[in-house]
CSV table of C-alpha atoms and ligand atoms in Angstrom, one decimal:
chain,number,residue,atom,x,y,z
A,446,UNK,CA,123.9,71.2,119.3
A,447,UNK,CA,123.8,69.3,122.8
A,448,UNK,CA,120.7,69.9,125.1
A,449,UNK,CA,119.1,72.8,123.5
A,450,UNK,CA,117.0,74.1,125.9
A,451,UNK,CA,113.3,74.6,123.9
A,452,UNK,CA,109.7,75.7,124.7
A,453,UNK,CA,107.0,74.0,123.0
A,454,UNK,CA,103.6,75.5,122.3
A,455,UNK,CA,100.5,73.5,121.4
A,456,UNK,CA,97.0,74.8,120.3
A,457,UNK,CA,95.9,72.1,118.3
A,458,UNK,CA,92.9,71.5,120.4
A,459,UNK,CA,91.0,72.7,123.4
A,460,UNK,CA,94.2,72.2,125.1
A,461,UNK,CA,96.8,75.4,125.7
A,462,UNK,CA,100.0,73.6,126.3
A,463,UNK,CA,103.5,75.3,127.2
A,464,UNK,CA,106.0,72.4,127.3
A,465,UNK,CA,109.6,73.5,128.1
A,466,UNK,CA,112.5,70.7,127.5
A,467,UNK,CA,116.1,70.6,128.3
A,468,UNK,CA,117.7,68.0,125.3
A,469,UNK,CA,116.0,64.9,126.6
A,470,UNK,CA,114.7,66.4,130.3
A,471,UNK,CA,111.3,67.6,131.1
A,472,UNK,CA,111.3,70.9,132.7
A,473,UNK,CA,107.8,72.1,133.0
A,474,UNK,CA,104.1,70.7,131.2
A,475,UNK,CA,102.0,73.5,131.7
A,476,UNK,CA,98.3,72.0,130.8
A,477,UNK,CA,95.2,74.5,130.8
A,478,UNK,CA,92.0,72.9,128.8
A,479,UNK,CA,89.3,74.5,128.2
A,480,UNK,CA,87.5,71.3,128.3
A,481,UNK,CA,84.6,72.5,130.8
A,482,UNK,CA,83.6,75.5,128.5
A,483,UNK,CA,82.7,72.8,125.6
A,484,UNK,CA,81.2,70.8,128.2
A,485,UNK,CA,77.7,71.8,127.4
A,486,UNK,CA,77.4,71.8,123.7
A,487,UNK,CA,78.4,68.3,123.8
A,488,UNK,CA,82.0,68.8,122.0
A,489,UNK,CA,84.7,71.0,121.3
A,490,UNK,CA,83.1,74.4,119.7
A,491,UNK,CA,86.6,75.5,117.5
A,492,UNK,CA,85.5,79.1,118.2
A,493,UNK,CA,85.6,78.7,121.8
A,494,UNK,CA,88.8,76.3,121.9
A,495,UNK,CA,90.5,79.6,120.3
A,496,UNK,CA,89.6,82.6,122.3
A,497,UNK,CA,90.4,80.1,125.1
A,498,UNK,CA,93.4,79.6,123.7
A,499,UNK,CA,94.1,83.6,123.6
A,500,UNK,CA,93.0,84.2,127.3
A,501,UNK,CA,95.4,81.0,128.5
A,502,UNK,CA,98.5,81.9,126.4
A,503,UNK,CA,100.1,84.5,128.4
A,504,UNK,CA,99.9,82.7,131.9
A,505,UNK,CA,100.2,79.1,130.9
A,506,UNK,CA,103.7,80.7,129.1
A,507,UNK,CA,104.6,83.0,132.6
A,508,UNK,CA,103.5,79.3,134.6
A,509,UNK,CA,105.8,77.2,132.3
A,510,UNK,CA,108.4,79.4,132.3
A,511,UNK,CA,108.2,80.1,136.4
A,512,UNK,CA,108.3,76.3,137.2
A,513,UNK,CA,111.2,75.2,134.8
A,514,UNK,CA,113.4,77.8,137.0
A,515,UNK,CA,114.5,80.1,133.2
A,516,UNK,CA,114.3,82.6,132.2
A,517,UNK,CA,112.9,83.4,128.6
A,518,UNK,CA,115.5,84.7,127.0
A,519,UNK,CA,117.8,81.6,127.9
A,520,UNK,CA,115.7,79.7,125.8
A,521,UNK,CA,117.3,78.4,122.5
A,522,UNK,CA,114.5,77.6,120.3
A,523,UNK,CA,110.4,77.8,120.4
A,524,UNK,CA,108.9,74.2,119.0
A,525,UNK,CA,104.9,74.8,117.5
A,526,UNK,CA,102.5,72.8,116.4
A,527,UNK,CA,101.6,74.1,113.3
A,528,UNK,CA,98.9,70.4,112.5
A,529,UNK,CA,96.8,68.9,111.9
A,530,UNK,CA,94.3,69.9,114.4
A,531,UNK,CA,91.3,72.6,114.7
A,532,UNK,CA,92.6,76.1,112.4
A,533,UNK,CA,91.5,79.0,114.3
A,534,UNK,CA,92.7,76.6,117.0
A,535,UNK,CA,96.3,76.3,115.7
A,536,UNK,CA,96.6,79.7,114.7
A,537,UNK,CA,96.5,81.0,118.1
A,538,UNK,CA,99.9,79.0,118.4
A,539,UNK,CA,101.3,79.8,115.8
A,540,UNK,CA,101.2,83.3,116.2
A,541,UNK,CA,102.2,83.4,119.5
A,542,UNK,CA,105.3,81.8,118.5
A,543,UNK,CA,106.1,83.7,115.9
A,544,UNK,CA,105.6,86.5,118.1
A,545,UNK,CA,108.4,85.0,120.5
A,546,UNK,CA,110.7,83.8,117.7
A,547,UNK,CA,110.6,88.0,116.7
A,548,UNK,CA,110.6,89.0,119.8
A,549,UNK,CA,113.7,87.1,121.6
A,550,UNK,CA,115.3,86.6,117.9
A,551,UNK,CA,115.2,83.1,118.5
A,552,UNK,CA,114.7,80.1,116.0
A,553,UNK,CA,111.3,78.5,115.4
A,554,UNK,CA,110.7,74.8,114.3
A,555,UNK,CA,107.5,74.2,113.0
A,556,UNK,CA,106.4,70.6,114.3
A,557,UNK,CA,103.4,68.3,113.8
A,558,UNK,CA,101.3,67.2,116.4
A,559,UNK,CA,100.8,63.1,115.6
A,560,UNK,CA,104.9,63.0,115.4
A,561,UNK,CA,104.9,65.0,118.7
A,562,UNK,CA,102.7,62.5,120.4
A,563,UNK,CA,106.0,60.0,119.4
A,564,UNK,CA,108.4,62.3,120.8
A,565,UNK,CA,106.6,62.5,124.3
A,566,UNK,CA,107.9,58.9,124.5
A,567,UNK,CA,111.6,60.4,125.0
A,568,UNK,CA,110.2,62.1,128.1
A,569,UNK,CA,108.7,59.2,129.9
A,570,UNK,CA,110.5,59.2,133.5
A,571,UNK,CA,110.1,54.9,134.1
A,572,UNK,CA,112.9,54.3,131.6
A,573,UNK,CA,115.0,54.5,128.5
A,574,UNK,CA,113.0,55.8,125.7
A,575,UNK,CA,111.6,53.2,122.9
A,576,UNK,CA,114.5,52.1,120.3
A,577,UNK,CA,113.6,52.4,116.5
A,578,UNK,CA,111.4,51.3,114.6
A,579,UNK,CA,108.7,51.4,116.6
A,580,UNK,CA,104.9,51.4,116.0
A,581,UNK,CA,103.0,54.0,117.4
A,582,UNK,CA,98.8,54.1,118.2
A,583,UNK,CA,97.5,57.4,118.3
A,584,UNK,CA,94.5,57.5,119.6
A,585,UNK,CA,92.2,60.7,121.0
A,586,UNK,CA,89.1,62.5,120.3
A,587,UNK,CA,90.6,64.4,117.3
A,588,UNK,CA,92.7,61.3,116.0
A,589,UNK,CA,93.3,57.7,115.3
A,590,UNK,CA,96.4,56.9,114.1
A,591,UNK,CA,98.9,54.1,113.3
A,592,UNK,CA,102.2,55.4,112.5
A,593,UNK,CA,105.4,53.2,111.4
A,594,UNK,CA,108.1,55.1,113.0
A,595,UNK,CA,111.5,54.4,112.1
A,596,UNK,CA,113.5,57.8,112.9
A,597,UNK,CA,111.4,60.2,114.6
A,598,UNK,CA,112.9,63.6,113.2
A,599,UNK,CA,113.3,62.0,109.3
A,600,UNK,CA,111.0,58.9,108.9
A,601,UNK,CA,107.3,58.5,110.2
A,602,UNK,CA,105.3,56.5,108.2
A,603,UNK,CA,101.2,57.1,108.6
A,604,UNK,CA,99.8,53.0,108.1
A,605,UNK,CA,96.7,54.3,108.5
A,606,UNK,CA,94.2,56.4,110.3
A,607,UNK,CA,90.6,56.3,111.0
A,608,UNK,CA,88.3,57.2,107.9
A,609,UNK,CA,85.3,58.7,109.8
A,610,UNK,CA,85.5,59.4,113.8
A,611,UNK,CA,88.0,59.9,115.9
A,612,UNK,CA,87.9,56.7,118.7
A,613,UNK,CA,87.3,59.6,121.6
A,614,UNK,CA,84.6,60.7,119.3
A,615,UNK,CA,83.4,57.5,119.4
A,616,UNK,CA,83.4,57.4,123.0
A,617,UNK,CA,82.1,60.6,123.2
A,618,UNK,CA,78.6,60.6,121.1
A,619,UNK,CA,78.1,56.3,122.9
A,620,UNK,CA,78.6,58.0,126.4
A,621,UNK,CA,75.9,60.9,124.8
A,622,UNK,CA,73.1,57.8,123.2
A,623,UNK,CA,73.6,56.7,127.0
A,624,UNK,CA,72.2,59.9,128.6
A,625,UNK,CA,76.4,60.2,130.0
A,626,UNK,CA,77.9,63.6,130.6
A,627,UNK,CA,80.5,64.6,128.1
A,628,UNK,CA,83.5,63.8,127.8
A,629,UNK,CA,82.3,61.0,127.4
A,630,UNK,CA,85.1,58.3,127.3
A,631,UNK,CA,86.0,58.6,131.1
A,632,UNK,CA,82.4,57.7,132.1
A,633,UNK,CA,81.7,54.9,129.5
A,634,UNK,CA,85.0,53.5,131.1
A,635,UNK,CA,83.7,53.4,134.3
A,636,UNK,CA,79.8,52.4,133.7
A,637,UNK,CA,81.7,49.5,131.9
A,638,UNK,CA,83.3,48.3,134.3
A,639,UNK,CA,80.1,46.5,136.0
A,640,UNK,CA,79.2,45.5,132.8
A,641,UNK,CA,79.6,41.8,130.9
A,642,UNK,CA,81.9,42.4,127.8
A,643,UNK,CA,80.1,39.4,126.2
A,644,UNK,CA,76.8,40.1,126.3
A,645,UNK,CA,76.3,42.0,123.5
A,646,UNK,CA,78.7,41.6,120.2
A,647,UNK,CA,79.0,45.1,118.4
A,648,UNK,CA,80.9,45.1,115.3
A,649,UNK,CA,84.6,45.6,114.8
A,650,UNK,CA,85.0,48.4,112.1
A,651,UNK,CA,87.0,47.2,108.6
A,652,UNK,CA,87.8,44.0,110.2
A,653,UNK,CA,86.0,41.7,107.6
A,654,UNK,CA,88.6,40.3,105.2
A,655,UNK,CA,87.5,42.4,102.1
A,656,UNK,CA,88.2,45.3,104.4
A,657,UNK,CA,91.6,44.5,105.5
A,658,UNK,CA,92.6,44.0,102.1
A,659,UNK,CA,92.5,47.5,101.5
A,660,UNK,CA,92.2,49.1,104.8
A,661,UNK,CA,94.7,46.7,106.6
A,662,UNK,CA,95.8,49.5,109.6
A,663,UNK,CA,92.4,52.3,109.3
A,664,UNK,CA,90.1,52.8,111.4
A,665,UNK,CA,85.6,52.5,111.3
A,666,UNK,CA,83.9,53.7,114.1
A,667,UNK,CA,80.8,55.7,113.0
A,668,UNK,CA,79.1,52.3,111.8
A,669,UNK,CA,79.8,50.9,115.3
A,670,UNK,CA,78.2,54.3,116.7
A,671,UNK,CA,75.4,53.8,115.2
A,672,UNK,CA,74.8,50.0,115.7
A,673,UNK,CA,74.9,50.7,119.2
A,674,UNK,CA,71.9,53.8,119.1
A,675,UNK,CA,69.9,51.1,116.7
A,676,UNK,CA,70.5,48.4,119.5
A,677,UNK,CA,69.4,51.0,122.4
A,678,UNK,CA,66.7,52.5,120.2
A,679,UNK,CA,65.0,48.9,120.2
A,680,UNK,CA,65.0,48.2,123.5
A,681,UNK,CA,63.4,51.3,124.4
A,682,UNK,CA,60.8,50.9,121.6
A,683,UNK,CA,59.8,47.7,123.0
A,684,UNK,CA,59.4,49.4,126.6
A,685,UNK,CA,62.6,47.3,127.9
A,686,UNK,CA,65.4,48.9,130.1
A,687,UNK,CA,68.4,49.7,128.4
A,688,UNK,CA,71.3,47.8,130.0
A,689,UNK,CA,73.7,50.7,130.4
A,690,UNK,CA,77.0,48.5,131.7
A,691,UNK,CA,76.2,46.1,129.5
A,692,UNK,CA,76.1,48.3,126.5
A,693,UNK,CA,78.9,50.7,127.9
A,694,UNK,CA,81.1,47.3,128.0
A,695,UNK,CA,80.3,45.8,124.9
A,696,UNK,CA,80.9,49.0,123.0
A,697,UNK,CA,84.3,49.6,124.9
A,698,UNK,CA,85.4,45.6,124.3
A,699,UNK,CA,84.9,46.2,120.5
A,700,UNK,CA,86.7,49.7,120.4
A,701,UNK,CA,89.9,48.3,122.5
A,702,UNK,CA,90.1,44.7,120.4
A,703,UNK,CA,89.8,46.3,116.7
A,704,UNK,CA,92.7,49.3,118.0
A,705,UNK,CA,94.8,46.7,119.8
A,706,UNK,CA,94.4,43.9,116.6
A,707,UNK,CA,95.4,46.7,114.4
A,708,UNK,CA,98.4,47.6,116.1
A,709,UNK,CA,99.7,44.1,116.7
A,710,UNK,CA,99.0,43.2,113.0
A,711,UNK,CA,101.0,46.6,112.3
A,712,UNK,CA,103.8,45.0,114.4
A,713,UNK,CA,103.7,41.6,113.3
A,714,UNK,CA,103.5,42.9,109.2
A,715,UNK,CA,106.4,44.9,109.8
A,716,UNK,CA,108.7,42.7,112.1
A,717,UNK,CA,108.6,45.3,114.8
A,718,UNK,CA,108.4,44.4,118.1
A,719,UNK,CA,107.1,47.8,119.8
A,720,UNK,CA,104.2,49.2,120.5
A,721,UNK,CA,103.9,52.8,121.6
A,722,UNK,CA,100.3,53.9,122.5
A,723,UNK,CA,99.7,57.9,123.0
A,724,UNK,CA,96.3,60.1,122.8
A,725,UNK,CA,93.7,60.5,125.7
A,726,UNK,CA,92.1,57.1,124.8
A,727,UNK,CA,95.4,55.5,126.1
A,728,UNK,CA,93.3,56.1,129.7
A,729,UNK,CA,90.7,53.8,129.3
A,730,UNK,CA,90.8,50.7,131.3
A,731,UNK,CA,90.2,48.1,128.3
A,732,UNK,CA,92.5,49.3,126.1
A,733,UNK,CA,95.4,48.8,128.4
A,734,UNK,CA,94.3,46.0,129.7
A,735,UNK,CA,94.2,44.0,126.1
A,736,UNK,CA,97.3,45.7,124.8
A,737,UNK,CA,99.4,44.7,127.7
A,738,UNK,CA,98.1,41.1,127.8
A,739,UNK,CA,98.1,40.7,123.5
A,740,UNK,CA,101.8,42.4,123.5
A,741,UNK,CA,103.0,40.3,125.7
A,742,UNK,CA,101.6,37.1,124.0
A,743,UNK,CA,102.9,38.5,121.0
A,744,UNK,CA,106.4,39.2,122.3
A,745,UNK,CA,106.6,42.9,121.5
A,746,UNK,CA,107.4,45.4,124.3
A,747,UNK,CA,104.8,47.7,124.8
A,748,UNK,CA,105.5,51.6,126.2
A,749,UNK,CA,102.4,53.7,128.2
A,750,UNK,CA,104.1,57.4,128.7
A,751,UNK,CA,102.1,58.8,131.9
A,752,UNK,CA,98.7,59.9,131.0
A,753,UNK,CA,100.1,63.7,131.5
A,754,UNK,CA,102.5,63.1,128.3
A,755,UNK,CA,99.6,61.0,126.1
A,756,UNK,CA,97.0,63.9,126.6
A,757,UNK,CA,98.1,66.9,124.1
A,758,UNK,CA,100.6,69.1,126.0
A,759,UNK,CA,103.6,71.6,124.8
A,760,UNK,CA,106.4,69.3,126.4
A,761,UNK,CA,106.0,66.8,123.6
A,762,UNK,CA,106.3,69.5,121.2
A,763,UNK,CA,109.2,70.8,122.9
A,764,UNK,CA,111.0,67.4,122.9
A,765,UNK,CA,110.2,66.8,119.1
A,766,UNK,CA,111.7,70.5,118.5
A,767,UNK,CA,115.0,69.1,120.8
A,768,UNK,CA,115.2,66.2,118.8
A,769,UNK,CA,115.2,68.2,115.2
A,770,UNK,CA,118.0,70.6,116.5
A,771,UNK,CA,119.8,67.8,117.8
A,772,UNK,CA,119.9,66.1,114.6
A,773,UNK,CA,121.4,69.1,113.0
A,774,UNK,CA,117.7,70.1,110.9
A,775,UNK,CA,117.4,74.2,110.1
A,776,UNK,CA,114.8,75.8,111.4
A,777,UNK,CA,111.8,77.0,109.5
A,778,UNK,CA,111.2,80.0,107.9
A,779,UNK,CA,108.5,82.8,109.4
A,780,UNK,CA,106.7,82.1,106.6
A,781,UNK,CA,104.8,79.0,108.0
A,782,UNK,CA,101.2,79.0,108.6
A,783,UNK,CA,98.3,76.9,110.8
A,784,UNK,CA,97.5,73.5,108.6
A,785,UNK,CA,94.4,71.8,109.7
A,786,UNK,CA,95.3,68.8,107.9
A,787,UNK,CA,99.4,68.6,108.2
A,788,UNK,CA,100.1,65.3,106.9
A,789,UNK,CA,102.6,63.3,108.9
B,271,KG4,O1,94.0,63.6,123.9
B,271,KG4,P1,92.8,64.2,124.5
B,271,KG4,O2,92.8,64.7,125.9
B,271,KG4,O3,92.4,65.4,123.6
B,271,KG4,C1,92.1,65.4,122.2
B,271,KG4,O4,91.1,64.8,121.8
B,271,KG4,O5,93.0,66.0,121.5
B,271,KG4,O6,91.7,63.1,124.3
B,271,KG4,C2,90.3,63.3,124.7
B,271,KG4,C3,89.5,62.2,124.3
B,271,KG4,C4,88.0,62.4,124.5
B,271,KG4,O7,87.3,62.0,123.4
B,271,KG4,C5,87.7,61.5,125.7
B,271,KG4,O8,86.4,61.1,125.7
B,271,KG4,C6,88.7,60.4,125.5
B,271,KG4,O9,89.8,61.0,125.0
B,271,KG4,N1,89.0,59.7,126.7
B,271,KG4,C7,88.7,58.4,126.9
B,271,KG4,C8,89.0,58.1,128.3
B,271,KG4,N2,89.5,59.3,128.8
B,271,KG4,C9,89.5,60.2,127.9
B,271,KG4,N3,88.1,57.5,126.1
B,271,KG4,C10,88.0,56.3,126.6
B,271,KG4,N4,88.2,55.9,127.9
B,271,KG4,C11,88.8,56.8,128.7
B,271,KG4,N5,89.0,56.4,130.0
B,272,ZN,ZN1,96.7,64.8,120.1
C-alpha cells in the first residue's frame, strides 16, 4: 500500500496530539497541552492530563483534520498510542480511536510511543530521513531512553533506559530546589546560561566503571537530584547565597555529558554511526551543543527533528502507523487496550 493517508492520536501524556500523515508527508500536527493546568501542583496530575485529554479530543481532531485539507472519511487508517505513558492518560486515546476505527470502518494500528518518537525522524522537512541502524536518545519528562534501531516497523532494540527519573524530571524538581517555576527544564536552561559549567562538579549517574559493567546504556538521575539539594541545603545553612547559575549550569553540564557519553558509547559499541535525539529535553541548549560537537569528533551524523516533532505529538504516531502499512503489517484487533508500561 503506497502513501496511506493516516491520523495519528496520542494521549500518552499531558499532550492531546492529532497527527495526520500522507505515506512519508506531514499534513497537519495539531498540539494542545495541558501543560498550564499542572503548572501549579508542580507536575503532571494523571487525573487532570485525562479529562484534559477528553475536553481537547474533539477540536484538536476537527483542527487536524481542517488544516490537512481531508476529509475524515478519506482517511485510510487511525495510528494510537496505546504505551507506555500515564493509563487514564492513554485510555482517553485509545478509545477515541476505537471509536473512529467503528465509526468510519477503518483499520486501527496500535503503536508505541518510544518507537513513534523514531518515526518522527521520517517527517523532518531539512532532509532525507536517517538510514538504518541508527541509535536513538529519548529523552523527556516521562522517559529516557537509548534504543538500537535497526528497522523501525520490525526491530527496535531498548539498550537501556533510566532506572529512577525521567531527565525532564530531573530538570523539573533542580529548577523546583531552585525556587524556578515549573516546567522546569526551559528555565534551568536559561539561568544556566550565565552560569560557569565548572564550578561545581555534580556526579554523572552509573558512570563509575562497576556501573557500566552492568548498566552500560541506563540512566541515574535521582542521586544527582539530590546531591544538588544537599549542596544548596549547605550553603543556605551556613547563611551563604546560593549561586543559582552556577548551580543551574553545573547540574545541566552533568545531565548533557552522562546522556551524550551514553549515546556515543551506544554508537561506538555497536558500529553505528547515527545518532538520533527525540523528547522535550532535545531543547535544552547543552545537550545540543555537546552532542553536535562529540558526534562530530566521533564521526557519526547526528539528526535534531524540529522541536515540534521531538515534543510528543500525533504526526509521529501517524508516520509510524504509515510505515507499518507500508510494510505490509495487519492491523490490530479491537481488542487492544491502554499499557502503561508497553515495552518497546
Ligand atoms: O517531551 P515533552 O514535551 O513531554 C513529556 O515529558 O512527555 O518533555 C517535557 C520535559 C519537561 O520535563 C521539561 O522540563 C523538559 O522536557 N524540557 C527541558 C527543556 N525544555 C523542556 N529540559 C531541559 N532543557 C530544556 N530547554
Ligand atoms: Zn514522549
Amino acid at each position: 500500500r503506497s502513501n496511506p493517508l493516516v491520523l495519528g492520536i496520542e494521549t500518552s501524556c499531558d499532550e492531546t496530539g492529532i497527527g495526520i500523515v500522507r505515506g512519508s508527508t506531514l499534513l497537519s500536527n495539531t498540539i494542545a497541552s495541558s501543560m498550564d493546568e499542572h503548572a501549579r501542583y508542580g507536575g503532571v496530575v494523571p487525573e487532570v492530563a485525562a479529562r484534559a485529554h477528553l475536553e481537547e479530543m474533539v477540536p484538536a481532531l476537527n483542527q487536524a483534520v481542517a488544516e490537512a485539507g481531508i476529509s475524515l472519511n478519506d482517511i485510510d487508517a487511525i495510528a494510537v498510542t496505546t504505551g507506555p505513558g500515564l493509563s487514564g492518560a492513554l485510555m482517553v486515546g485509545v478509545g477515541a480511536a476505537k471509536a473512529l476505527a467503528v465509526a468510519l470502518d477503518k483499520p486501527i494500528y496500535a503503536v508505541n510511543h518510544l518507537v513513534g518518537h523514531v518515526g518522527a525522524d521520517i517527517l523532518d522537512p531539512s532532509g532525507t530521513p536517517f538510514e538504518y541502524p541508527t541509535i536513538a536518545l529519548l529523552v523527556s519528562g516521562g522517559h529516557t531512553s537509548l534504543l538500537l534501531v535497526r528497522d523501525l516497523v520490525s526491530d527496535v532494540e531498548l539498550l537501556g533506559e533510566t532506572i529512577d527519573d525521567a531527565a525532564g524530571e530531573a530538570f523539573d524538581k533542580v529548577a523546583r530546589i531552585l525556587g524556578l517555576p515549573y516546567p522546569g527544564g526551559p528555565q534551568i536552561d536559561r539561568v544556566a546560561a550565565a552560569g560557569d559549567p565548572n564550578a561545581i562538579r555534580f556526579p554523572r549517574g552509573l558512570s563509575r566503571p562497576k556501573d557500566m559493567e552492568k548498566h552500560r546504556y541506563d540512566f541515574s538521575f535521582s542521586g544527582l537530584k539530590t546531591a544538588v539539594a544537599r549542596w544548596v541545603e549547605q550553603k543556605q545553612d551556613a547563611g551563604l547565597d546560593v549561586p543559582v547559575a552556577d548551580v543551574a549550569a553545573g547540574f545541566r553540564e552533568a545531565v548533557a555529558d552522562v546522556l551524550i557519553t551514553k549515546a556515543l558509547a551506544a554508537c561506538a559499541d555497536h558500529g553505528v554511526p547515527r545518532l538520533l535525539l527525540g523528547g522535550g529535553v532535545v531543547a535544552n541548549a547543552r545537550v545540543r551543543e555537546l552532542a553536535a560537537e562529540r558526534a562530530e569528533k566521533a564521526g557519526v551524523a547526528l539528526r535534531i527533528p524540529p522541536l515540534s516533532l521531538c515534543t510528543d505529538n500525533g504526526a509521529m504516531i501517524a508516520e509510524l502507523g504509515a510505515q507499518l502499512i507500508m510494510a505490509g503489517h495487519a492491523p490490530s484487533t479491537l481488542d487492544f487496550s491502554a499499557d502503561s508500561t508497553l515495552p518497546v
